[in-house]
PDB file of C-alpha atoms and ligand atoms in Angstrom:
ATOM      1  CA  UNK A   1     -20.091   8.674  14.041  1.00 87.00           C
ATOM      2  CA  UNK A   2     -17.415   7.011  12.170  1.00 97.00           C
ATOM      3  CA  UNK A   3     -14.486   9.482  11.246  1.00 98.00           C
ATOM      4  CA  UNK A   4     -14.781   8.068   7.493  1.00 98.00           C
ATOM      5  CA  UNK A   5     -18.689   7.891   7.858  1.00 98.00           C
ATOM      6  CA  UNK A   6     -20.615   8.065   4.137  1.00 97.00           C
ATOM      7  CA  UNK A   7     -16.854   7.699   2.110  1.00 98.00           C
ATOM      8  CA  UNK A   8     -16.281   4.790  -0.156  1.00 98.00           C
ATOM      9  CA  UNK A   9     -12.737   3.527  -0.503  1.00 99.00           C
ATOM     10  CA  UNK A  10     -10.652   0.733  -2.473  1.00 99.00           C
ATOM     11  CA  UNK A  11      -8.126  -1.179  -0.490  1.00 99.00           C
ATOM     12  CA  UNK A  12      -5.380  -2.945  -2.859  1.00 99.00           C
ATOM     13  CA  UNK A  13      -3.508  -5.794  -1.372  1.00 98.00           C
ATOM     14  CA  UNK A  14      -6.354  -5.811   1.372  1.00 98.00           C
ATOM     15  CA  UNK A  15      -6.617  -9.809   1.455  1.00 98.00           C
ATOM     16  CA  UNK A  16      -3.583 -10.087   4.254  1.00 96.00           C
ATOM     17  CA  UNK A  17      -1.405  -7.414   6.295  1.00 95.00           C
ATOM     18  CA  UNK A  18      -1.083  -3.974   6.246  1.00 97.00           C
ATOM     19  CA  UNK A  19      -4.109  -4.067   3.760  1.00 98.00           C
ATOM     20  CA  UNK A  20      -6.557  -5.966   5.680  1.00 98.00           C
ATOM     21  CA  UNK A  21      -5.494  -3.616   8.369  1.00 98.00           C
ATOM     22  CA  UNK A  22      -6.526  -0.709   6.599  1.00 98.00           C
ATOM     23  CA  UNK A  23      -9.571  -2.056   5.241  1.00 98.00           C
ATOM     24  CA  UNK A  24     -10.623  -3.439   8.904  1.00 98.00           C
ATOM     25  CA  UNK A  25     -10.188  -0.076  10.237  1.00 98.00           C
ATOM     26  CA  UNK A  26     -12.052   1.895   7.234  1.00 99.00           C
ATOM     27  CA  UNK A  27     -14.611  -0.166   7.384  1.00 98.00           C
ATOM     28  CA  UNK A  28     -14.948   0.787  11.585  1.00 98.00           C
ATOM     29  CA  UNK A  29     -15.135   3.963  10.883  1.00 98.00           C
ATOM     30  CA  UNK A  30     -18.132   3.831   8.649  1.00 98.00           C
ATOM     31  CA  UNK A  31     -16.527   3.587   4.924  1.00 98.00           C
ATOM     32  CA  UNK A  32     -17.866   1.143   2.626  1.00 98.00           C
ATOM     33  CA  UNK A  33     -14.791  -0.873   1.386  1.00 98.00           C
ATOM     34  CA  UNK A  34     -13.666  -2.493  -1.645  1.00 99.00           C
ATOM     35  CA  UNK A  35     -11.106  -5.600  -0.805  1.00 99.00           C
ATOM     36  CA  UNK A  36      -9.138  -5.752  -3.688  1.00 99.00           C
ATOM     37  CA  UNK A  37      -6.638  -8.479  -4.037  1.00 99.00           C
ATOM     38  CA  UNK A  38      -4.772 -10.968  -6.377  1.00 98.00           C
ATOM     39  CA  UNK A  39      -5.728 -13.419  -4.230  1.00 98.00           C
ATOM     40  CA  UNK A  40      -9.649 -13.706  -4.127  1.00 98.00           C
ATOM     41  CA  UNK A  41     -10.363 -16.372  -1.589  1.00 98.00           C
ATOM     42  CA  UNK A  42      -8.516 -13.673   1.290  1.00 98.00           C
ATOM     43  CA  UNK A  43     -10.358 -11.062  -0.288  1.00 98.00           C
ATOM     44  CA  UNK A  44     -13.832 -12.490   0.038  1.00 98.00           C
ATOM     45  CA  UNK A  45     -12.479 -13.400   3.406  1.00 98.00           C
ATOM     46  CA  UNK A  46     -11.565 -10.265   4.891  1.00 98.00           C
ATOM     47  CA  UNK A  47     -14.514  -8.523   2.839  1.00 98.00           C
ATOM     48  CA  UNK A  48     -16.935 -10.317   4.548  1.00 98.00           C
ATOM     49  CA  UNK A  49     -15.568  -9.845   7.659  1.00 98.00           C
ATOM     50  CA  UNK A  50     -16.202  -6.123   7.250  1.00 98.00           C
ATOM     51  CA  UNK A  51     -19.065  -5.944   5.348  1.00 98.00           C
ATOM     52  CA  UNK A  52     -17.307  -5.133   2.148  1.00 98.00           C
ATOM     53  CA  UNK A  53     -17.066  -6.106  -1.620  1.00 98.00           C
ATOM     54  CA  UNK A  54     -14.398  -8.299  -2.431  1.00 98.00           C
ATOM     55  CA  UNK A  55     -12.590  -7.453  -6.140  1.00 99.00           C
ATOM     56  CA  UNK A  56     -10.032  -9.871  -8.056  1.00 99.00           C
ATOM     57  CA  UNK A  57      -7.368  -7.162  -9.171  1.00 99.00           C
ATOM     58  CA  UNK A  58      -3.830  -7.863 -10.476  1.00 99.00           C
ATOM     59  CA  UNK A  59      -2.588  -4.216  -9.861  1.00 99.00           C
ATOM     60  CA  UNK A  60       0.030  -4.484 -12.304  1.00 98.00           C
ATOM     61  CA  UNK A  61      -2.182  -5.208 -15.432  1.00 98.00           C
ATOM     62  CA  UNK A  62      -4.018  -2.335 -16.902  1.00 98.00           C
ATOM     63  CA  UNK A  63      -6.918  -4.505 -17.932  1.00 98.00           C
ATOM     64  CA  UNK A  64      -7.209  -5.735 -14.514  1.00 99.00           C
ATOM     65  CA  UNK A  65      -7.039  -2.254 -12.657  1.00 99.00           C
ATOM     66  CA  UNK A  66      -9.580  -0.828 -15.187  1.00 98.00           C
ATOM     67  CA  UNK A  67     -12.130  -3.675 -13.940  1.00 98.00           C
ATOM     68  CA  UNK A  68     -11.632  -3.196 -10.605  1.00 98.00           C
ATOM     69  CA  UNK A  69     -11.771   1.098 -10.975  1.00 98.00           C
ATOM     70  CA  UNK A  70     -15.352   0.344 -13.095  1.00 98.00           C
ATOM     71  CA  UNK A  71     -16.613  -2.367 -10.123  1.00 98.00           C
ATOM     72  CA  UNK A  72     -15.867   0.313  -7.647  1.00 98.00           C
ATOM     73  CA  UNK A  73     -17.934   2.847  -9.408  1.00 98.00           C
ATOM     74  CA  UNK A  74     -20.659   0.506 -10.171  1.00 98.00           C
ATOM     75  CA  UNK A  75     -20.795  -0.461  -6.745  1.00 97.00           C
ATOM     76  CA  UNK A  76     -20.504   2.822  -4.843  1.00 98.00           C
ATOM     77  CA  UNK A  77     -21.270   5.341  -7.574  1.00 97.00           C
ATOM     78  CA  UNK A  78     -18.592   7.496  -6.520  1.00 96.00           C
ATOM     79  CA  UNK A  79     -14.916   6.878  -5.219  1.00 98.00           C
ATOM     80  CA  UNK A  80     -13.546   9.073  -2.374  1.00 98.00           C
ATOM     81  CA  UNK A  81     -10.336   7.071  -1.520  1.00 99.00           C
ATOM     82  CA  UNK A  82      -8.039   4.866  -3.190  1.00 99.00           C
ATOM     83  CA  UNK A  83      -4.971   2.758  -0.932  1.00 99.00           C
ATOM     84  CA  UNK A  84      -2.426   1.381  -3.222  1.00 99.00           C
ATOM     85  CA  UNK A  85      -1.072  -0.963  -0.804  1.00 98.00           C
ATOM     86  CA  UNK A  86      -0.766  -4.212  -2.809  1.00 98.00           C
ATOM     87  CA  UNK A  87       3.046  -5.105  -2.573  1.00 97.00           C
ATOM     88  CA  UNK A  88       5.928  -7.472  -3.693  1.00 96.00           C
ATOM     89  CA  UNK A  89       9.442  -7.986  -2.753  1.00 94.00           C
ATOM     90  CA  UNK A  90      12.157 -10.124  -3.972  1.00 93.00           C
ATOM     91  CA  UNK A  91      14.277 -12.542  -2.350  1.00 90.00           C
ATOM     92  CA  UNK A  92      17.127 -10.928  -0.600  1.00 91.00           C
ATOM     93  CA  UNK A  93      20.365 -11.592  -2.522  1.00 94.00           C
ATOM     94  CA  UNK A  94      22.731  -9.531  -4.122  1.00 97.00           C
ATOM     95  CA  UNK A  95      21.585  -6.404  -6.397  1.00 97.00           C
ATOM     96  CA  UNK A  96      23.157  -8.062  -9.530  1.00 98.00           C
ATOM     97  CA  UNK A  97      22.021 -11.383  -8.705  1.00 98.00           C
ATOM     98  CA  UNK A  98      18.204 -10.747  -8.594  1.00 97.00           C
ATOM     99  CA  UNK A  99      16.493 -12.146 -12.093  1.00 96.00           C
ATOM    100  CA  UNK A 100      15.146  -9.898 -14.645  1.00 97.00           C
ATOM    101  CA  UNK A 101      11.846 -11.412 -14.188  1.00 97.00           C
ATOM    102  CA  UNK A 102      11.856 -10.852 -10.291  1.00 97.00           C
ATOM    103  CA  UNK A 103      12.856  -7.149 -11.022  1.00 98.00           C
ATOM    104  CA  UNK A 104      10.177  -6.327 -13.771  1.00 98.00           C
ATOM    105  CA  UNK A 105       7.398  -8.103 -11.016  1.00 98.00           C
ATOM    106  CA  UNK A 106       8.789  -6.209  -8.209  1.00 98.00           C
ATOM    107  CA  UNK A 107       8.627  -2.577 -10.424  1.00 98.00           C
ATOM    108  CA  UNK A 108       5.048  -3.621 -11.906  1.00 98.00           C
ATOM    109  CA  UNK A 109       3.340  -4.379  -9.004  1.00 98.00           C
ATOM    110  CA  UNK A 110       4.866  -1.537  -6.685  1.00 98.00           C
ATOM    111  CA  UNK A 111       5.472   1.444  -8.787  1.00 98.00           C
ATOM    112  CA  UNK A 112       3.479   0.864 -12.028  1.00 98.00           C
ATOM    113  CA  UNK A 113       0.325   0.240 -10.191  1.00 99.00           C
ATOM    114  CA  UNK A 114       0.402   3.615  -8.841  1.00 99.00           C
ATOM    115  CA  UNK A 115       0.234   4.713 -12.839  1.00 98.00           C
ATOM    116  CA  UNK A 116      -1.988   2.428 -13.379  1.00 99.00           C
ATOM    117  CA  UNK A 117      -4.543   3.150 -10.783  1.00 99.00           C
ATOM    118  CA  UNK A 118      -4.162   7.056 -11.521  1.00 98.00           C
ATOM    119  CA  UNK A 119      -4.594   6.551 -14.880  1.00 98.00           C
ATOM    120  CA  UNK A 120      -8.372   4.835 -14.472  1.00 98.00           C
ATOM    121  CA  UNK A 121      -9.577   6.887 -11.085  1.00 98.00           C
ATOM    122  CA  UNK A 122      -7.911  10.185 -11.000  1.00 98.00           C
ATOM    123  CA  UNK A 123     -10.057  11.171 -13.963  1.00 98.00           C
ATOM    124  CA  UNK A 124     -12.758  10.135 -11.597  1.00 98.00           C
ATOM    125  CA  UNK A 125     -11.497  11.825  -8.653  1.00 98.00           C
ATOM    126  CA  UNK A 126     -11.025  15.201 -10.853  1.00 98.00           C
ATOM    127  CA  UNK A 127     -14.557  15.436 -12.419  1.00 98.00           C
ATOM    128  CA  UNK A 128     -15.891  14.914  -8.548  1.00 97.00           C
ATOM    129  CA  UNK A 129     -13.524  17.663  -7.390  1.00 97.00           C
ATOM    130  CA  UNK A 130     -12.313  15.807  -4.470  1.00 98.00           C
ATOM    131  CA  UNK A 131     -10.406  12.327  -3.309  1.00 98.00           C
ATOM    132  CA  UNK A 132      -7.488  10.937  -1.646  1.00 99.00           C
ATOM    133  CA  UNK A 133      -4.968   8.829  -2.392  1.00 99.00           C
ATOM    134  CA  UNK A 134      -2.667   6.856  -0.212  1.00 99.00           C
ATOM    135  CA  UNK A 135       0.183   4.814  -1.346  1.00 99.00           C
ATOM    136  CA  UNK A 136       1.633   2.684   1.151  1.00 98.00           C
ATOM    137  CA  UNK A 137       5.472   2.932   0.389  1.00 98.00           C
ATOM    138  CA  UNK A 138       8.291   1.752   3.396  1.00 97.00           C
ATOM    139  CA  UNK A 139      11.026   2.652   5.640  1.00 97.00           C
ATOM    140  CA  UNK A 140      13.061   1.041   2.810  1.00 96.00           C
ATOM    141  CA  UNK A 141      12.251   3.803   0.582  1.00 97.00           C
ATOM    142  CA  UNK A 142      14.351   6.337   2.298  1.00 97.00           C
ATOM    143  CA  UNK A 143      16.783   3.871   4.743  1.00 95.00           C
ATOM    144  CA  UNK A 144      17.545   0.972   2.498  1.00 93.00           C
ATOM    145  CA  UNK A 145      18.764  -2.093   3.854  1.00 87.00           C
ATOM    146  CA  UNK A 146      21.262  -4.258   2.073  1.00 90.00           C
ATOM    147  CA  UNK A 147      20.118  -7.457  -0.262  1.00 93.00           C
ATOM    148  CA  UNK A 148      16.288  -5.792  -0.979  1.00 94.00           C
ATOM    149  CA  UNK A 149      17.746  -3.354  -3.773  1.00 96.00           C
ATOM    150  CA  UNK A 150      14.997  -2.985  -6.129  1.00 97.00           C
ATOM    151  CA  UNK A 151      12.733  -3.473  -3.588  1.00 97.00           C
ATOM    152  CA  UNK A 152      13.930  -0.641  -1.941  1.00 97.00           C
ATOM    153  CA  UNK A 153      14.215   1.605  -5.222  1.00 98.00           C
ATOM    154  CA  UNK A 154      10.426   0.643  -5.694  1.00 98.00           C
ATOM    155  CA  UNK A 155       9.554   2.147  -2.854  1.00 98.00           C
ATOM    156  CA  UNK A 156      11.200   5.350  -3.009  1.00 98.00           C
ATOM    157  CA  UNK A 157       9.720   5.669  -6.392  1.00 98.00           C
ATOM    158  CA  UNK A 158       6.435   5.771  -4.645  1.00 98.00           C
ATOM    159  CA  UNK A 159       7.441   8.190  -2.226  1.00 98.00           C
ATOM    160  CA  UNK A 160       8.517  10.451  -5.060  1.00 98.00           C
ATOM    161  CA  UNK A 161       5.206   9.892  -6.983  1.00 98.00           C
ATOM    162  CA  UNK A 162       3.315  10.536  -3.899  1.00 99.00           C
ATOM    163  CA  UNK A 163       4.960  14.005  -3.929  1.00 98.00           C
ATOM    164  CA  UNK A 164       4.843  14.772  -7.612  1.00 98.00           C
ATOM    165  CA  UNK A 165       0.953  13.402  -7.876  1.00 98.00           C
ATOM    166  CA  UNK A 166       0.351  15.916  -4.738  1.00 99.00           C
ATOM    167  CA  UNK A 167       1.830  18.877  -6.308  1.00 98.00           C
ATOM    168  CA  UNK A 168      -0.442  18.289  -9.660  1.00 98.00           C
ATOM    169  CA  UNK A 169      -3.726  17.083  -8.208  1.00 98.00           C
ATOM    170  CA  UNK A 170      -4.053  19.954  -5.451  1.00 98.00           C
ATOM    171  CA  UNK A 171      -5.480  22.423  -7.579  1.00 98.00           C
ATOM    172  CA  UNK A 172      -8.104  19.741  -8.519  1.00 98.00           C
ATOM    173  CA  UNK A 173      -9.141  18.814  -4.595  1.00 98.00           C
ATOM    174  CA  UNK A 174      -7.135  15.662  -4.406  1.00 98.00           C
ATOM    175  CA  UNK A 175      -4.610  14.783  -1.759  1.00 99.00           C
ATOM    176  CA  UNK A 176      -1.876  12.283  -1.819  1.00 99.00           C
ATOM    177  CA  UNK A 177      -0.178  10.992   0.731  1.00 99.00           C
ATOM    178  CA  UNK A 178       2.152   7.958   1.842  1.00 99.00           C
ATOM    179  CA  UNK A 179       2.509   5.478   4.544  1.00 98.00           C
ATOM    180  CA  UNK A 180       6.324   4.263   5.500  1.00 98.00           C
ATOM    181  CA  UNK A 181       5.711   1.257   7.622  1.00 97.00           C
ATOM    182  CA  UNK A 182       8.813  -0.598   9.038  1.00 95.00           C
ATOM    183  CA  UNK A 183       8.313  -4.292   8.437  1.00 89.00           C
ATOM    184  CA  UNK A 184       5.236  -6.148   9.851  1.00 88.00           C
ATOM    185  CA  UNK A 185       4.450  -9.717  11.047  1.00 84.00           C
ATOM    186  CA  UNK A 186       3.065 -10.472   8.079  1.00 78.00           C
ATOM    187  CA  UNK A 187       3.553 -13.108   5.445  1.00 75.00           C
ATOM    188  CA  UNK A 188       6.438 -10.817   3.881  1.00 80.00           C
ATOM    189  CA  UNK A 189       8.660 -10.443   6.912  1.00 87.00           C
ATOM    190  CA  UNK A 190      10.727 -13.402   6.202  1.00 83.00           C
ATOM    191  CA  UNK A 191      11.850 -12.014   2.792  1.00 79.00           C
ATOM    192  CA  UNK A 192      13.081  -8.745   5.020  1.00 82.00           C
ATOM    193  CA  UNK A 193      14.750 -10.788   7.786  1.00 85.00           C
ATOM    194  CA  UNK A 194      16.271 -13.251   5.420  1.00 79.00           C
ATOM    195  CA  UNK A 195      15.854 -15.917   7.566  1.00 84.00           C
ATOM    196  CA  UNK A 196      12.579 -16.153  10.356  1.00 87.00           C
ATOM    197  CA  UNK A 197      14.704 -17.257  13.284  1.00 91.00           C
ATOM    198  CA  UNK A 198      14.414 -15.717  17.004  1.00 92.00           C
ATOM    199  CA  UNK A 199      18.067 -14.578  16.567  1.00 94.00           C
ATOM    200  CA  UNK A 200      17.018 -12.855  12.931  1.00 91.00           C
ATOM    201  CA  UNK A 201      13.893 -11.414  14.289  1.00 93.00           C
ATOM    202  CA  UNK A 202      15.658  -9.826  17.259  1.00 94.00           C
ATOM    203  CA  UNK A 203      18.602  -8.355  15.516  1.00 92.00           C
ATOM    204  CA  UNK A 204      15.853  -6.734  13.141  1.00 91.00           C
ATOM    205  CA  UNK A 205      14.243  -5.581  16.210  1.00 94.00           C
ATOM    206  CA  UNK A 206      17.322  -4.304  17.681  1.00 95.00           C
ATOM    207  CA  UNK A 207      16.869  -1.402  15.082  1.00 94.00           C
ATOM    208  CA  UNK A 208      13.555  -0.255  15.862  1.00 96.00           C
ATOM    209  CA  UNK A 209      13.403   2.152  18.909  1.00 97.00           C
ATOM    210  CA  UNK A 210      10.196   1.147  19.953  1.00 97.00           C
ATOM    211  CA  UNK A 211      11.696  -2.426  19.959  1.00 95.00           C
ATOM    212  CA  UNK A 212       8.534  -3.909  18.162  1.00 95.00           C
ATOM    213  CA  UNK A 213       7.384  -4.717  14.725  1.00 94.00           C
ATOM    214  CA  UNK A 214       4.225  -2.832  12.919  1.00 93.00           C
ATOM    215  CA  UNK A 215       1.130  -4.175  13.337  1.00 95.00           C
ATOM    216  CA  UNK A 216      -1.988  -4.060  10.647  1.00 96.00           C
ATOM    217  CA  UNK A 217      -3.778  -2.075  12.998  1.00 97.00           C
ATOM    218  CA  UNK A 218      -0.791   0.861  13.490  1.00 98.00           C
ATOM    219  CA  UNK A 219      -1.016   1.028   9.409  1.00 98.00           C
ATOM    220  CA  UNK A 220      -5.044   1.174   9.981  1.00 98.00           C
ATOM    221  CA  UNK A 221      -5.033   3.809  12.404  1.00 98.00           C
ATOM    222  CA  UNK A 222      -2.340   5.898  10.431  1.00 98.00           C
ATOM    223  CA  UNK A 223      -4.264   5.373   7.463  1.00 99.00           C
ATOM    224  CA  UNK A 224      -7.588   6.628   8.544  1.00 98.00           C
ATOM    225  CA  UNK A 225      -5.728   9.841   9.671  1.00 98.00           C
ATOM    226  CA  UNK A 226      -4.928  10.227   6.524  1.00 99.00           C
ATOM    227  CA  UNK A 227      -7.800   9.702   4.594  1.00 99.00           C
ATOM    228  CA  UNK A 228      -9.982  11.239   6.855  1.00 98.00           C
ATOM    229  CA  UNK A 229     -10.985  14.970   6.802  1.00 98.00           C
ATOM    230  CA  UNK A 230      -8.989  15.588   9.913  1.00 98.00           C
ATOM    231  CA  UNK A 231      -5.789  15.752   7.202  1.00 98.00           C
ATOM    232  CA  UNK A 232      -7.534  18.014   4.963  1.00 98.00           C
ATOM    233  CA  UNK A 233      -4.498  20.412   5.210  1.00 98.00           C
ATOM    234  CA  UNK A 234      -2.366  17.719   4.414  1.00 98.00           C
ATOM    235  CA  UNK A 235      -0.614  16.606   1.123  1.00 99.00           C
ATOM    236  CA  UNK A 236       2.116  15.141  -0.192  1.00 98.00           C
ATOM    237  CA  UNK A 237       3.808  13.498   3.015  1.00 98.00           C
ATOM    238  CA  UNK A 238       5.514  10.315   3.374  1.00 98.00           C
ATOM    239  CA  UNK A 239       4.572   9.465   7.118  1.00 98.00           C
ATOM    240  CA  UNK A 240       7.052   7.012   8.846  1.00 98.00           C
ATOM    241  CA  UNK A 241       5.130   4.316  11.012  1.00 98.00           C
ATOM    242  CA  UNK A 242       8.177   2.573  11.803  1.00 97.00           C
ATOM    243  CA  UNK A 243       8.651   3.055  15.850  1.00 97.00           C
ATOM    244  CA  UNK A 244      11.611   5.082  15.164  1.00 97.00           C
ATOM    245  CA  UNK A 245      13.672   3.472  12.567  1.00 95.00           C
ATOM    246  CA  UNK A 246      14.210   6.118  10.328  1.00 95.00           C
ATOM    247  CA  UNK A 247      15.383   8.798  13.161  1.00 92.00           C
TER     248      UNK A 247
HETATM  249  P1  ADP B   1       2.118  -6.855   3.795  1.00 58.27           P
HETATM  250  O1  ADP B   1       3.481  -6.880   4.582  1.00 58.27           O
HETATM  251  O2  ADP B   1       2.918  -5.586   2.778  1.00 58.27           O
HETATM  252  O3  ADP B   1       1.091  -6.285   4.222  1.00 58.27           O
HETATM  253  P2  ADP B   1       1.203  -9.218   2.457  1.00 58.27           P
HETATM  254  O4  ADP B   1       2.384 -10.212   2.027  1.00 58.27           O
HETATM  255  O5  ADP B   1       0.953  -9.573   3.461  1.00 58.27           O
HETATM  256  O6  ADP B   1       2.237  -8.109   2.983  1.00 58.27           O
HETATM  257  O7  ADP B   1       0.651  -8.302   1.355  1.00 58.27           O
HETATM  258  C1  ADP B   1       0.070  -8.117   0.513  1.00 58.27           C
HETATM  259  C2  ADP B   1      -0.721  -8.196   0.079  1.00 58.27           C
HETATM  260  O8  ADP B   1      -0.859  -7.878  -1.581  1.00 58.27           O
HETATM  261  C3  ADP B   1      -1.408  -9.785  -0.353  1.00 58.27           C
HETATM  262  O9  ADP B   1      -2.782  -9.854   0.205  1.00 58.27           O
HETATM  263  C4  ADP B   1      -1.305 -10.174  -1.752  1.00 58.27           C
HETATM  264  O10 ADP B   1      -1.851 -11.448  -2.354  1.00 58.27           O
HETATM  265  C5  ADP B   1      -1.298  -8.699  -2.415  1.00 58.27           C
HETATM  266  N1  ADP B   1      -0.833  -8.875  -3.851  1.00 58.27           N
HETATM  267  C6  ADP B   1       0.768  -9.134  -4.154  1.00 58.27           C
HETATM  268  N2  ADP B   1       0.542  -9.334  -5.434  1.00 58.27           N
HETATM  269  C7  ADP B   1      -0.451  -8.566  -5.780  1.00 58.27           C
HETATM  270  C8  ADP B   1      -0.847  -8.126  -7.273  1.00 58.27           C
HETATM  271  N3  ADP B   1       0.083  -8.007  -8.241  1.00 58.27           N
HETATM  272  N4  ADP B   1      -2.264  -7.478  -7.233  1.00 58.27           N
HETATM  273  C9  ADP B   1      -2.880  -7.402  -6.472  1.00 58.27           C
HETATM  274  N5  ADP B   1      -2.790  -7.937  -5.138  1.00 58.27           N
HETATM  275  C10 ADP B   1      -1.563  -8.233  -4.704  1.00 58.27           C
END
């Protein structure tokens, strides 16, 4: 019997990296998963691998999030778990040089999306009297590195939103938590390193006590725990999955 047996879940940004790791683990533990991504080909590939449903979504757009939520209700009848994982960063550069369009995009995809999914999914969870929301933030939200200032700030926003949502939604049976991964070996890594060279990787790794990058499986395992009934007393936490980077 899987730890998420009988549960239904949306995982945004699940076509790649951490989101794909979460989708794989959820499916392995018995959940029915909607693999939602702006890259529909990637979503289809992961959905096929995990026996889930692929859905196109741009999490920064209200109409697109509404369509995703409706598709989940149509497919599953009821939605138990929402993972807000889709994320983007801007190119590493001094904070005053970041283009306004990039700033808007980072805030819309990382932060506004949490509001949009809440608008379309929280009413459904409230009516059901239960639900779990997991926001994939970042160590950048608590221990910022230079040159990714607005990305760091967007992740700090997600952590505060998690705590705020947890307090408001606890009385109606909805738990809200966050994960703070350190950079993984995913397509986003190059942005964090500045330049993906062996030297830059070694320098970055020297700041992680356990000496390795986060893997999609690490996120999948932590997400599975926080979204399962084993964590029924846990809400409002932002759990570091960072090999000790934030100590
Ligand atoms: P990470 O290290 O966070 O896993 P990735 O770049 O591997 O980074 O994964 C991020 C995922 O989020 C990608 O699959 C990407 O297509 C998806 N994504 C990016 N922007 C959006 C968006 N606006 N709406 C939905 N998915 C998005």
